[in-house]
Short mmCIF file of C-alpha atoms in Angstrom, two decimals:
data_model
loop_
_atom_site.label_atom_id
_atom_site.label_comp_id
_atom_site.label_asym_id
_atom_site.label_seq_id
_atom_site.Cartn_x
_atom_site.Cartn_y
_atom_site.Cartn_z
CA MET I 1 79.95 135.76 50.65
CA LEU I 2 83.23 133.95 51.07
CA LYS I 3 85.00 136.66 49.07
CA ILE I 4 83.41 139.29 51.06
CA PHE I 5 84.44 137.85 54.34
CA SER I 6 87.93 137.11 53.03
CA LYS I 7 88.33 140.80 52.18
CA PHE I 8 87.07 141.76 55.59
CA GLN I 9 89.51 139.62 57.34
CA LYS I 10 92.46 141.23 55.56
CA VAL I 11 91.08 144.76 56.37
CA ILE I 12 90.39 143.79 60.00
CA GLY I 13 94.00 142.83 60.60
CA VAL I 14 95.20 146.16 59.25
CA ALA I 15 92.48 148.07 61.17
CA LEU I 16 93.19 146.33 64.52
CA THR I 17 96.95 146.86 64.31
CA GLY I 18 96.25 150.59 63.89
CA ILE I 19 93.70 150.67 66.66
CA ALA I 20 96.14 148.95 69.14
CA LEU I 21 98.75 151.55 68.44
CA VAL I 22 96.43 154.46 68.69
CA LEU I 23 94.86 153.27 71.96
CA THR I 24 98.08 152.26 73.54
CA GLN I 25 99.45 155.69 73.01
CA SER I 26 96.20 157.49 74.10
CA LEU I 27 96.13 155.56 77.35
CA ILE I 28 99.56 157.11 78.34
CA PRO I 29 98.83 160.06 80.57
CA THR I 30 100.24 163.29 79.20
CA SER I 31 100.53 166.89 80.70
CA ALA I 32 97.10 167.58 79.32
CA ASN I 33 95.43 164.53 80.96
CA ALA I 34 97.83 163.36 83.59
CA ALA I 35 95.00 162.75 86.05
CA GLN I 36 92.69 161.12 83.58
CA VAL I 37 92.62 158.31 81.18
CA PRO I 38 90.70 158.70 77.92
CA LEU I 39 87.15 157.53 77.40
CA ASN I 40 87.32 154.88 74.67
CA LEU I 41 84.24 154.23 72.82
CA ALA I 42 83.14 150.79 71.21
CA ASN I 43 80.94 151.86 68.33
CA GLU I 44 81.28 149.11 65.68
CA GLN I 45 80.05 150.36 62.31
CA GLY I 46 81.57 147.85 59.95
CA MET I 47 83.89 150.36 58.30
CA LEU I 48 87.09 152.38 58.54
CA TRP I 49 86.50 156.10 59.19
CA PRO I 50 86.48 158.37 56.06
CA CYS I 51 87.52 161.35 58.25
CA SER I 52 84.98 163.76 56.79
CA PHE I 53 82.77 165.53 59.32
CA ASN I 54 79.82 167.03 57.27
CA PRO I 55 76.90 167.15 59.76
CA PHE I 56 74.22 167.09 56.86
CA ASN I 57 75.66 163.87 55.39
CA PRO I 58 73.81 160.80 56.72
CA SER I 59 77.05 158.85 56.94
CA SER I 60 79.19 161.34 58.79
CA ALA I 61 76.39 163.02 60.85
CA PRO I 62 76.68 160.42 63.63
CA TYR I 63 80.25 161.36 64.41
CA SER I 64 79.70 165.18 64.00
CA VAL I 65 76.23 166.19 65.38
CA GLY I 66 76.03 166.74 69.19
CA VAL I 67 79.82 166.34 69.88
CA THR I 68 81.14 168.99 67.54
CA TYR I 69 77.94 170.83 66.18
CA GLU I 70 74.96 171.54 68.33
CA THR I 71 71.45 172.16 67.73
CA LEU I 72 69.13 174.98 68.94
CA SER I 73 67.43 172.62 71.55
CA PHE I 74 67.93 169.12 72.84
CA VAL I 75 64.67 167.07 72.30
CA ASN I 76 64.51 163.79 74.15
CA SER I 77 62.63 160.94 72.38
CA LEU I 78 62.83 158.79 75.44
CA GLN I 79 60.81 161.51 77.40
CA SER I 80 58.08 162.22 74.89
CA GLY I 81 59.88 164.85 73.22
CA LYS I 82 60.95 166.96 76.35
CA SER I 83 62.86 170.00 75.12
CA THR I 84 65.92 171.50 76.67
CA PRO I 85 67.38 174.79 75.49
CA TRP I 86 70.84 174.46 73.96
CA LEU I 87 72.11 177.05 71.47
CA ALA I 88 68.84 178.89 71.81
CA THR I 89 67.71 180.05 75.24
CA SER I 90 64.02 180.13 74.46
CA SER I 91 61.52 179.63 71.62
CA THR I 92 57.96 180.94 71.12
CA TRP I 93 55.18 179.90 68.69
CA SER I 94 52.82 182.60 67.45
CA ASN I 95 50.61 183.42 64.54
CA SER I 96 48.47 180.33 64.87
CA ASN I 97 51.62 178.23 65.32
CA LYS I 98 52.85 179.31 61.91
CA THR I 99 55.76 181.45 63.35
CA LEU I 100 58.53 180.21 65.52
CA THR I 101 60.93 182.59 67.08
CA PHE I 102 64.19 181.48 68.77
CA THR I 103 66.32 183.57 71.04
CA ILE I 104 70.00 182.78 70.34
CA ARG I 105 72.31 182.33 73.40
CA ASP I 106 74.82 185.00 74.19
CA GLY I 107 78.45 184.16 74.87
CA VAL I 108 78.72 181.09 72.70
CA LYS I 109 82.00 180.78 70.64
CA TRP I 110 82.89 178.56 67.64
CA SER I 111 86.10 176.48 68.17
CA ASP I 112 87.95 178.81 66.05
CA GLY I 113 87.24 181.63 68.63
CA THR I 114 84.50 183.60 66.85
CA ALA I 115 81.11 184.31 68.24
CA LEU I 116 77.89 182.47 67.33
CA THR I 117 75.34 184.77 65.96
CA SER I 118 71.75 184.62 64.97
CA GLY I 119 73.02 185.15 61.40
CA ASP I 120 74.76 181.74 61.60
CA VAL I 121 71.49 180.08 62.47
CA ALA I 122 69.57 181.69 59.66
CA TYR I 123 72.52 180.97 57.43
CA THR I 124 72.37 177.32 58.34
CA PHE I 125 68.69 176.84 57.57
CA ASN I 126 69.05 178.81 54.21
CA LEU I 127 72.03 176.68 53.31
CA LEU I 128 69.65 173.63 53.37
CA LYS I 129 67.13 175.53 51.30
CA LYS I 130 69.90 176.33 48.76
CA ASN I 131 71.16 172.69 48.85
CA PRO I 132 68.28 170.32 49.12
CA ALA I 133 70.66 167.35 49.35
CA LEU I 134 71.69 168.58 52.78
CA ASP I 135 68.13 168.96 54.06
CA ILE I 136 68.02 165.31 55.31
CA ASN I 137 64.87 165.72 57.31
CA ALA I 138 63.03 167.78 54.71
CA VAL I 139 62.47 170.77 56.93
CA TRP I 140 61.95 173.01 53.87
CA SER I 141 58.85 171.00 53.05
CA VAL I 142 57.09 173.03 55.75
CA LEU I 143 59.43 176.14 56.17
CA SER I 144 58.59 179.36 54.17
CA SER I 145 61.35 181.52 55.35
CA VAL I 146 64.15 181.96 58.01
CA THR I 147 65.48 185.35 59.01
CA ALA I 148 67.61 186.78 61.70
CA SER I 149 67.26 190.15 63.60
CA GLY I 150 69.31 191.10 66.65
CA ASN I 151 69.52 187.92 68.88
CA ASN I 152 66.29 186.42 67.34
CA VAL I 153 65.78 184.05 64.52
CA THR I 154 62.27 183.92 63.09
CA MET I 155 60.93 181.01 61.12
CA GLN I 156 57.74 181.15 59.07
CA PHE I 157 55.72 178.18 58.15
CA ALA I 158 53.20 177.63 55.50
CA GLN I 159 50.89 176.10 58.05
CA SER I 160 50.75 175.22 61.68
CA ALA I 161 53.95 173.13 62.31
CA VAL I 162 54.43 172.35 65.98
CA PRO I 163 55.28 168.66 65.57
CA TYR I 164 58.16 169.73 63.38
CA TYR I 165 59.83 171.27 66.27
CA TYR I 166 61.75 168.12 66.85
CA TYR I 167 63.38 168.40 63.43
CA ILE I 168 63.74 172.23 63.30
CA ALA I 169 65.15 172.62 66.84
CA GLY I 170 66.57 169.21 67.68
CA GLN I 171 68.03 167.71 64.37
CA VAL I 172 69.40 170.56 62.45
CA PRO I 173 73.20 171.16 63.35
CA ILE I 174 74.10 174.81 63.36
CA VAL I 175 77.27 175.65 61.27
CA SER I 176 79.40 178.82 61.04
CA GLN I 177 78.53 181.15 58.17
CA SER I 178 82.27 182.45 58.03
CA VAL I 179 83.49 178.79 57.43
CA TRP I 180 80.76 177.30 55.38
CA SER I 181 80.37 180.25 53.05
CA LYS I 182 83.90 179.38 51.87
CA ILE I 183 83.21 175.76 51.01
CA ALA I 184 82.85 175.45 47.36
CA ASN I 185 80.45 172.49 47.26
CA PRO I 186 78.91 171.71 50.77
CA VAL I 187 77.27 168.64 49.48
CA THR I 188 80.34 166.85 48.26
CA ASP I 189 83.48 168.56 49.65
CA PRO I 190 84.97 166.70 52.65
CA ILE I 191 85.16 168.55 55.91
CA LYS I 192 88.39 167.56 57.39
CA ASN I 193 88.60 170.20 60.24
CA PRO I 194 85.11 170.67 61.60
CA ILE I 195 84.52 173.98 63.50
CA GLY I 196 81.66 173.73 65.92
CA THR I 197 80.33 175.07 69.25
CA GLY I 198 80.30 171.63 70.90
CA GLY I 199 82.06 170.50 73.98
CA TYR I 200 84.68 168.47 72.01
CA ILE I 201 87.03 169.42 69.16
CA MET I 202 87.99 166.76 66.59
CA SER I 203 91.77 166.72 67.14
CA LYS I 204 92.89 163.76 65.03
CA CYS I 205 91.31 161.40 62.56
CA THR I 206 92.77 158.30 60.88
CA PRO I 207 90.96 155.40 59.27
CA GLN I 208 91.47 153.44 62.46
CA ASN I 209 90.47 156.01 65.17
CA ILE I 210 88.74 159.43 65.72
CA GLN I 211 90.04 161.40 68.65
CA TRP I 212 88.34 164.41 70.33
CA THR I 213 89.66 166.61 73.10
CA ASN I 214 87.41 168.70 75.24
CA ASN I 215 86.88 172.24 74.23
CA PRO I 216 88.67 174.58 76.81
CA ASN I 217 86.41 177.45 75.75
CA TYR I 218 83.18 175.54 75.94
CA TRP I 219 80.23 177.74 76.83
CA GLN I 220 78.69 175.38 79.32
CA SER I 221 80.69 175.80 82.42
CA GLY I 222 81.40 172.50 84.34
CA LYS I 223 80.48 170.21 81.33
CA ALA I 224 82.55 168.46 78.71
CA VAL I 225 85.24 167.66 81.42
CA VAL I 226 86.43 164.29 79.81
CA LYS I 227 89.78 165.35 78.41
CA VAL I 228 90.30 162.85 75.54
CA VAL I 229 87.74 160.73 73.78
CA ASN I 230 88.71 157.98 71.22
CA MET I 231 86.30 156.23 68.77
CA PRO I 232 88.17 153.23 67.19
CA ALA I 233 87.00 151.81 63.94
CA PHE I 234 85.81 148.14 64.05
CA LEU I 235 84.71 145.97 61.15
CA SER I 236 82.96 143.31 63.13
CA ASN I 237 81.04 142.84 66.30
CA ASP I 238 83.36 140.18 67.61
CA THR I 239 86.56 142.29 67.80
CA CYS I 240 84.62 145.29 69.17
CA ASN I 241 82.93 143.23 71.79
CA GLN I 242 86.17 141.81 72.99
CA TYR I 243 87.56 145.30 73.31
CA LEU I 244 84.59 146.33 75.36
CA ALA I 245 84.30 143.22 77.53
CA THR I 246 87.98 143.29 78.48
CA GLY I 247 87.60 146.84 79.98
CA GLN I 248 89.45 148.83 77.17
CA SER I 249 86.21 150.58 76.45
CA GLN I 250 83.81 152.32 79.04
CA TRP I 251 80.91 152.94 76.66
CA GLY I 252 79.69 150.63 73.93
CA SER I 253 76.80 150.42 71.53
CA GLN I 254 76.49 147.14 69.81
CA PHE I 255 75.04 143.53 69.96
CA ILE I 256 76.79 141.26 72.44
CA PRO I 257 75.77 137.57 72.53
CA SER I 258 75.33 136.04 76.04
CA ILE I 259 75.83 139.41 77.60
CA GLU I 260 75.56 138.59 81.20
CA SER I 261 78.50 136.06 81.02
CA TYR I 262 80.46 137.70 78.18
CA TYR I 263 80.31 141.26 79.47
CA VAL I 264 78.59 142.05 82.78
CA LYS I 265 80.57 139.48 84.78
CA LYS I 266 83.92 140.31 83.25
CA LYS I 267 84.42 143.61 85.04
CA ALA I 268 83.06 145.35 88.12
CA GLY I 269 80.71 148.23 87.03
CA ASN I 270 79.81 146.72 83.61
CA THR I 271 76.19 146.96 83.01
CA TYR I 272 73.77 147.58 80.08
CA TRP I 273 70.36 149.07 79.17
CA PHE I 274 68.49 148.40 75.99
CA PRO I 275 65.49 150.72 75.61
CA PRO I 276 63.27 150.02 72.40
CA VAL I 277 63.14 153.01 70.30
CA ALA I 278 62.28 152.22 66.65
CA ASN I 279 62.32 149.10 64.23
CA VAL I 280 64.86 147.12 62.24
CA SER I 281 63.15 146.44 59.01
CA LEU I 282 63.21 144.98 55.52
CA PHE I 283 63.24 147.80 52.94
CA PRO I 284 61.84 146.26 49.64
CA ASN I 285 62.98 148.29 46.66
CA LEU I 286 59.60 149.19 45.22
CA THR I 287 60.94 149.64 41.76
CA VAL I 288 61.97 145.96 41.55
CA PRO I 289 59.70 143.55 39.84
CA GLY I 290 58.10 141.28 42.33
CA LEU I 291 58.73 143.47 45.25
CA ASN I 292 56.50 146.08 43.68
CA ASP I 293 53.62 143.64 44.10
CA VAL I 294 51.90 144.06 47.49
CA ALA I 295 50.91 140.36 47.45
CA VAL I 296 54.61 139.44 47.43
CA ARG I 297 55.34 141.88 50.27
CA LYS I 298 52.55 140.55 52.29
CA ALA I 299 53.73 136.99 51.76
CA ILE I 300 57.18 137.95 52.93
CA SER I 301 55.76 139.56 56.09
CA TYR I 302 53.57 136.37 56.97
CA GLY I 303 56.48 134.17 56.09
CA ILE I 304 58.81 135.67 58.73
CA ASP I 305 58.65 134.11 62.17
CA ARG I 306 59.82 137.25 64.07
CA VAL I 307 60.17 135.67 67.41
CA ALA I 308 62.61 132.98 65.97
CA VAL I 309 64.68 135.62 64.29
CA ASN I 310 65.04 137.53 67.63
CA ASN I 311 65.91 134.37 69.52
CA ILE I 312 68.28 133.04 67.11
CA GLY I 313 69.85 136.17 65.55
CA GLU I 314 69.71 138.55 68.60
CA TYR I 315 69.72 136.29 71.60
CA GLY I 316 66.34 137.42 72.52
CA TYR I 317 67.35 141.22 73.01
CA GLU I 318 65.05 142.67 70.22
CA PRO I 319 61.42 141.96 70.60
CA ALA I 320 59.38 140.93 67.35
CA ALA I 321 58.10 144.05 65.58
CA SER I 322 54.56 144.63 64.53
CA GLN I 323 53.61 145.30 60.82
CA THR I 324 51.80 148.39 62.19
CA GLY I 325 55.16 149.93 62.67
CA VAL I 326 54.37 150.89 66.29
CA VAL I 327 57.12 150.04 68.92
CA THR I 328 55.82 148.65 72.13
CA PRO I 329 55.76 149.17 75.04
CA THR I 330 57.35 152.54 74.30
CA PHE I 331 54.58 153.69 72.16
CA SER I 332 51.70 151.40 73.28
CA SER I 333 49.18 154.17 73.62
CA TRP I 334 49.49 154.76 69.79
CA LEU I 335 48.78 151.17 68.61
CA ASP I 336 45.72 150.98 66.40
CA ALA I 337 43.60 147.95 67.44
CA ALA I 338 41.87 147.67 64.12
CA SER I 339 45.28 147.47 62.37
CA SER I 340 46.48 144.79 64.77
CA THR I 341 43.29 142.90 64.28
CA ALA I 342 43.61 143.02 60.58
CA ILE I 343 47.04 141.45 60.64
CA GLY I 344 45.95 138.38 62.57
CA LYS I 345 48.80 135.99 63.22
CA SER I 346 51.84 137.78 62.23
CA TYR I 347 53.63 134.58 61.35
CA ASP I 348 51.30 132.46 59.10
CA PRO I 349 53.24 130.59 56.37
CA ALA I 350 50.06 128.93 54.98
CA LYS I 351 48.52 132.34 54.62
CA ALA I 352 51.68 133.59 52.78
CA GLU I 353 51.48 130.92 50.19
CA SER I 354 47.68 131.29 49.71
CA ILE I 355 48.23 134.97 49.12
CA LEU I 356 50.86 134.26 46.38
CA LYS I 357 48.60 131.73 44.73
CA ALA I 358 45.71 134.06 44.69
CA ALA I 359 47.88 136.72 42.92
CA GLY I 360 48.83 134.28 40.19
CA TYR I 361 52.10 132.85 41.42
CA ALA I 362 52.79 129.10 41.18
CA LYS I 363 55.80 127.07 42.14
CA ASP I 364 58.19 126.03 39.48
CA ALA I 365 60.26 122.85 39.33
CA LYS I 366 62.71 124.41 41.87
CA GLY I 367 59.97 124.96 44.39
CA ILE I 368 60.13 128.78 43.92
CA TYR I 369 56.90 130.76 43.25
CA ALA I 370 57.05 132.40 39.83
CA LYS I 371 54.84 134.31 37.50
CA ALA I 372 55.34 134.69 33.73
CA GLY I 373 58.57 132.90 34.16
CA LYS I 374 59.91 135.36 36.66
CA GLU I 375 60.83 133.76 39.94
CA LEU I 376 60.52 135.32 43.35
CA ALA I 377 64.21 135.34 44.04
CA PHE I 378 65.92 138.35 45.62
CA THR I 379 69.21 139.40 47.14
CA LEU I 380 68.88 140.74 50.72
CA SER I 381 71.66 143.17 51.56
CA THR I 382 72.82 144.13 55.01
CA ASN I 383 75.75 145.63 56.91
CA GLY I 384 78.35 142.81 56.84
CA GLY I 385 79.94 144.12 60.03
CA TYR I 386 76.92 143.48 62.12
CA SER I 387 77.11 139.86 63.00
CA ASP I 388 73.65 139.75 64.59
CA TRP I 389 72.00 141.24 61.47
CA VAL I 390 73.84 138.84 59.32
CA ALA I 391 72.66 135.90 61.48
CA ALA I 392 69.08 137.24 61.77
CA MET I 393 68.71 137.57 57.98
CA GLN I 394 70.07 134.04 57.41
CA VAL I 395 67.12 132.95 59.59
CA VAL I 396 64.77 135.03 57.39
CA ALA I 397 66.23 133.55 54.29
CA THR I 398 65.59 130.04 55.54
CA GLN I 399 62.06 130.85 56.62
CA LEU I 400 61.15 132.53 53.27
CA GLY I 401 62.74 129.62 51.35
CA LYS I 402 60.17 127.33 53.07
CA ILE I 403 57.30 129.34 51.54
CA GLY I 404 58.79 129.39 48.06
CA ILE I 405 60.59 132.80 48.07
CA LYS I 406 64.37 132.47 47.48
CA ILE I 407 66.49 134.90 49.31
CA THR I 408 70.25 135.26 48.98
CA VAL I 409 71.77 137.17 52.00
CA ALA I 410 74.52 139.53 50.93
CA PRO I 411 76.62 140.88 53.95
CA ILE I 412 78.28 143.92 52.47
CA ALA I 413 80.96 146.17 53.62
CA ALA I 414 79.30 149.12 55.43
CA SER I 415 80.38 151.97 53.14
CA THR I 416 79.07 150.06 50.11
CA PHE I 417 75.93 148.97 51.82
CA TYR I 418 74.88 152.34 52.80
CA SER I 419 75.89 153.97 49.49
CA ASN I 420 73.73 151.46 47.65
CA LEU I 421 70.84 151.79 50.14
CA TYR I 422 70.72 155.56 49.95
CA ALA I 423 70.87 155.36 46.03
CA GLY I 424 68.21 152.73 45.79
CA LYS I 425 70.68 150.19 44.27
CA TYR I 426 69.45 147.08 45.98
CA GLN I 427 66.50 144.63 45.96
CA LEU I 428 65.76 143.96 49.67
CA ALA I 429 67.76 145.61 52.51
CA TYR I 430 67.84 145.21 56.25
CA ASN I 431 68.39 148.45 58.14
CA ALA I 432 66.90 150.92 60.59
CA GLU I 433 65.63 154.45 60.81
CA SER I 434 66.00 156.60 63.84
CA GLY I 435 62.47 157.37 64.71
CA GLY I 436 61.50 160.19 67.23
CA PRO I 437 59.26 160.99 70.22
CA THR I 438 56.13 159.39 68.69
CA PRO I 439 55.61 156.85 65.85
CA PHE I 440 54.94 159.67 63.41
CA TYR I 441 58.62 160.40 63.12
CA GLU I 442 59.71 156.95 62.00
CA MET I 443 56.65 156.63 59.74
CA ARG I 444 57.57 160.01 58.22
CA GLN I 445 61.08 158.68 57.48
CA TRP I 446 59.41 155.57 55.83
CA LEU I 447 56.71 157.09 53.94
CA TYR I 448 57.13 160.78 53.12
CA SER I 449 57.77 161.14 49.43
CA LYS I 450 59.85 164.41 49.97
CA ASN I 451 62.36 162.36 51.99
CA SER I 452 63.09 160.07 48.94
CA ALA I 453 64.89 160.59 45.57
CA PRO I 454 65.08 159.03 42.22
CA ILE I 455 66.97 155.84 41.87
CA GLY I 456 70.67 156.70 41.70
CA THR I 457 70.32 159.73 43.80
CA ALA I 458 70.98 159.44 47.58
CA ALA I 459 67.76 159.55 49.67
CA SER I 460 68.04 160.59 53.35
CA SER I 461 65.29 158.08 54.31
CA ASN I 462 62.36 156.48 52.44
CA TRP I 463 64.97 154.30 50.77
CA GLU I 464 62.18 151.96 49.36
CA ARG I 465 61.09 154.93 47.18
CA PHE I 466 57.40 154.98 48.42
CA SER I 467 55.15 157.68 47.22
CA ASP I 468 51.46 158.10 47.75
CA PRO I 469 49.94 161.69 47.64
CA ALA I 470 47.21 160.57 50.10
CA VAL I 471 49.86 159.41 52.69
CA ASP I 472 51.88 162.70 52.17
CA LYS I 473 48.64 164.54 52.94
CA LEU I 474 48.15 162.63 56.18
CA LEU I 475 51.74 163.32 57.18
CA ASP I 476 51.33 166.97 56.52
CA GLN I 477 48.10 167.12 58.46
CA TYR I 478 49.82 165.47 61.48
CA GLY I 479 52.50 168.20 61.22
CA ALA I 480 49.75 170.95 61.13
CA THR I 481 47.93 169.97 64.34
CA THR I 482 48.63 169.98 68.00
CA ASP I 483 45.35 168.16 68.76
CA SER I 484 46.20 164.73 70.45
CA ALA I 485 43.02 163.09 69.08
CA SER I 486 43.75 164.19 65.63
CA GLN I 487 47.28 162.91 65.80
CA HIS I 488 46.14 159.60 67.09
CA SER I 489 43.61 159.36 64.29
CA ILE I 490 46.19 160.17 61.69
CA THR I 491 48.69 157.65 63.07
CA ASN I 492 45.93 154.98 63.05
CA GLN I 493 45.43 155.68 59.33
CA LEU I 494 49.13 155.45 58.72
CA GLN I 495 49.18 152.09 60.49
CA GLN I 496 46.50 150.91 58.09
CA VAL I 497 48.83 151.94 55.12
CA MET I 498 51.58 149.92 56.84
CA VAL I 499 49.32 146.87 57.15
CA ASN I 500 47.62 147.15 53.77
CA GLN I 501 50.47 148.28 51.47
CA LEU I 502 53.49 147.07 53.35
CA PRO I 503 55.86 149.64 51.97
CA VAL I 504 58.25 148.67 54.76
CA ILE I 505 58.30 145.37 56.63
CA PRO I 506 59.41 145.77 60.35
CA VAL I 507 61.13 142.68 61.63
CA LEU I 508 62.29 143.50 65.07
CA GLU I 509 62.06 146.22 67.47
CA GLU I 510 65.31 148.27 67.33
CA VAL I 511 66.69 148.70 70.86
CA ASP I 512 69.29 151.35 71.76
CA TRP I 513 72.37 149.02 72.28
CA PHE I 514 74.10 150.52 75.38
CA GLN I 515 76.87 149.06 77.45
CA TYR I 516 78.80 151.08 80.00
CA ASN I 517 81.04 150.91 82.99
CA SER I 518 79.60 153.10 85.82
CA LYS I 519 82.87 153.11 87.84
CA ALA I 520 85.08 154.39 85.06
CA PHE I 521 82.81 157.35 84.18
CA THR I 522 79.56 158.59 85.71
CA GLY I 523 76.63 160.44 84.47
CA TYR I 524 75.17 158.12 81.90
CA PRO I 525 71.44 157.88 81.11
CA SER I 526 69.63 155.16 82.84
CA PRO I 527 66.12 153.60 83.26
CA SER I 528 65.50 155.95 86.30
CA ASN I 529 67.04 158.95 84.43
CA PRO I 530 66.47 158.63 80.71
CA TYR I 531 67.65 161.98 79.83
CA ALA I 532 68.87 160.96 76.43
CA GLN I 533 69.04 158.03 74.08
CA PRO I 534 72.28 156.36 75.03
CA GLY I 535 73.48 154.68 71.79
CA LEU I 536 76.56 156.12 70.22
CA TYR I 537 74.90 156.46 66.84
CA ASN I 538 72.17 158.70 68.10
CA ILE I 539 72.31 162.32 67.03
CA PRO I 540 72.70 164.73 68.83
CA ASP I 541 72.10 162.51 71.91
CA TRP I 542 75.52 161.00 72.33
CA GLY I 543 77.16 164.32 72.32
CA TYR I 544 74.64 165.58 74.84
CA VAL I 545 75.45 162.59 77.05
CA LEU I 546 79.25 163.12 76.59
CA ASP I 547 78.91 166.72 77.87
CA ASN I 548 77.38 165.31 81.00
CA LEU I 549 79.95 162.54 81.84
CA LYS I 550 82.55 162.79 84.58
CA PRO I 551 85.48 160.57 85.50
CA GLY I 552 84.77 157.99 88.22
CA ALA I 553 86.66 158.06 91.55
#
């Protein structure tokens, strides 16, 4: 750990020097933005920017989708999946909900000046079919064909697939056929100069900063009026928070300790909103001995005092999660009472140890539970740039140590952490999925075998490598029905899987970290107008929000 942080400190010095130079220069008005200072973002990710903008790569999609590449519709998870037309003006289900037809908008141009066509849309979806590694939401697990005719794009499904609209319309970024057909390997080749239809054009990227300028030919008149947007790279919460609290940034998305005194009171207009949207969870690698034993996973869950993890690691901002996987109060109507009852006390160290003993584990001379000479000792990896996650996992390690499970917390540089996570090269990992308009979407990310991949091959989600044909069938059944009672019944069964098999262990409810200054720029989402998720890591939401911002008085 000392070596890791020592390396971080050296890189931070270099990074912050570059950031200071970039932002000092960007704040000087030019002829292009004489009446307007840039919008500087505070989006700490624990890494320098690789400057590749592949919208189908989980690592670069957050800085590509919504701002540069747009989707057919905007689907708002905070408003139960409310859909707003984007690149498509309308969509219609037919053929017993097995056919979905989109009408593609006229007058939209790519940032290279060429026109968007229905052929681009069909090409995009067929590109994912041809290159499954790009299909990060496994849309071709339900699609049969995608064709274009005139202004229409017709999608055929093997079965009724209305719940998949969220992925099809709202999560697949559309790319230019004339550009992407010339990319030799769309999976691995870097995309240095992205061509999109979005309101902002990536104008300059260095490891220290990404800069966008507004698209002068944007198809949405009156939108995307912020002239320059900067996203500096930060390697730790502390430096990023200082940058935000001192007023250098007008929109942030990270954990801030003592936020009222540290941020809100520092500058007029500073405020925040933290809507709960998903879970931050422990992902046990189910191929690792010990962690492949459900008794061990149950003991880990009962051994974690989630309330204490929140209070100590997150200053009380992120509520304790439920092993059911359902986030409340956002999705309270989906919570299965039987599953909640089966859990009993979520923190029960005595029960944790009794479960281990019943499964044949016994404490060795070091006080660690073991079986056949193999100790329950695991490395827990997390993003080393997230100070709150590191602190939270130190609490978890202490708690599990008290019940005889040894945990070594490994804060890792973000690029390495995510690479190892996606490839399954870890033991325990602490991370979060994005979720969606109902609990189904996060559960599908966790549990659907087609989202996973063999160890060593990058998986878009289901990083723990869970596979159960019966669970896949439940997820497919949910996707094939529009009946609310059936969807609730299926979700109840998925909660029972979470409680009985514990493929993933939710620890805290993931809130959308969102700090903003309402005087510098206006038009942000708010509790009274939650028109999009406000976190700078949500796709395509943050690009959608950016289109709607306007400079303050």
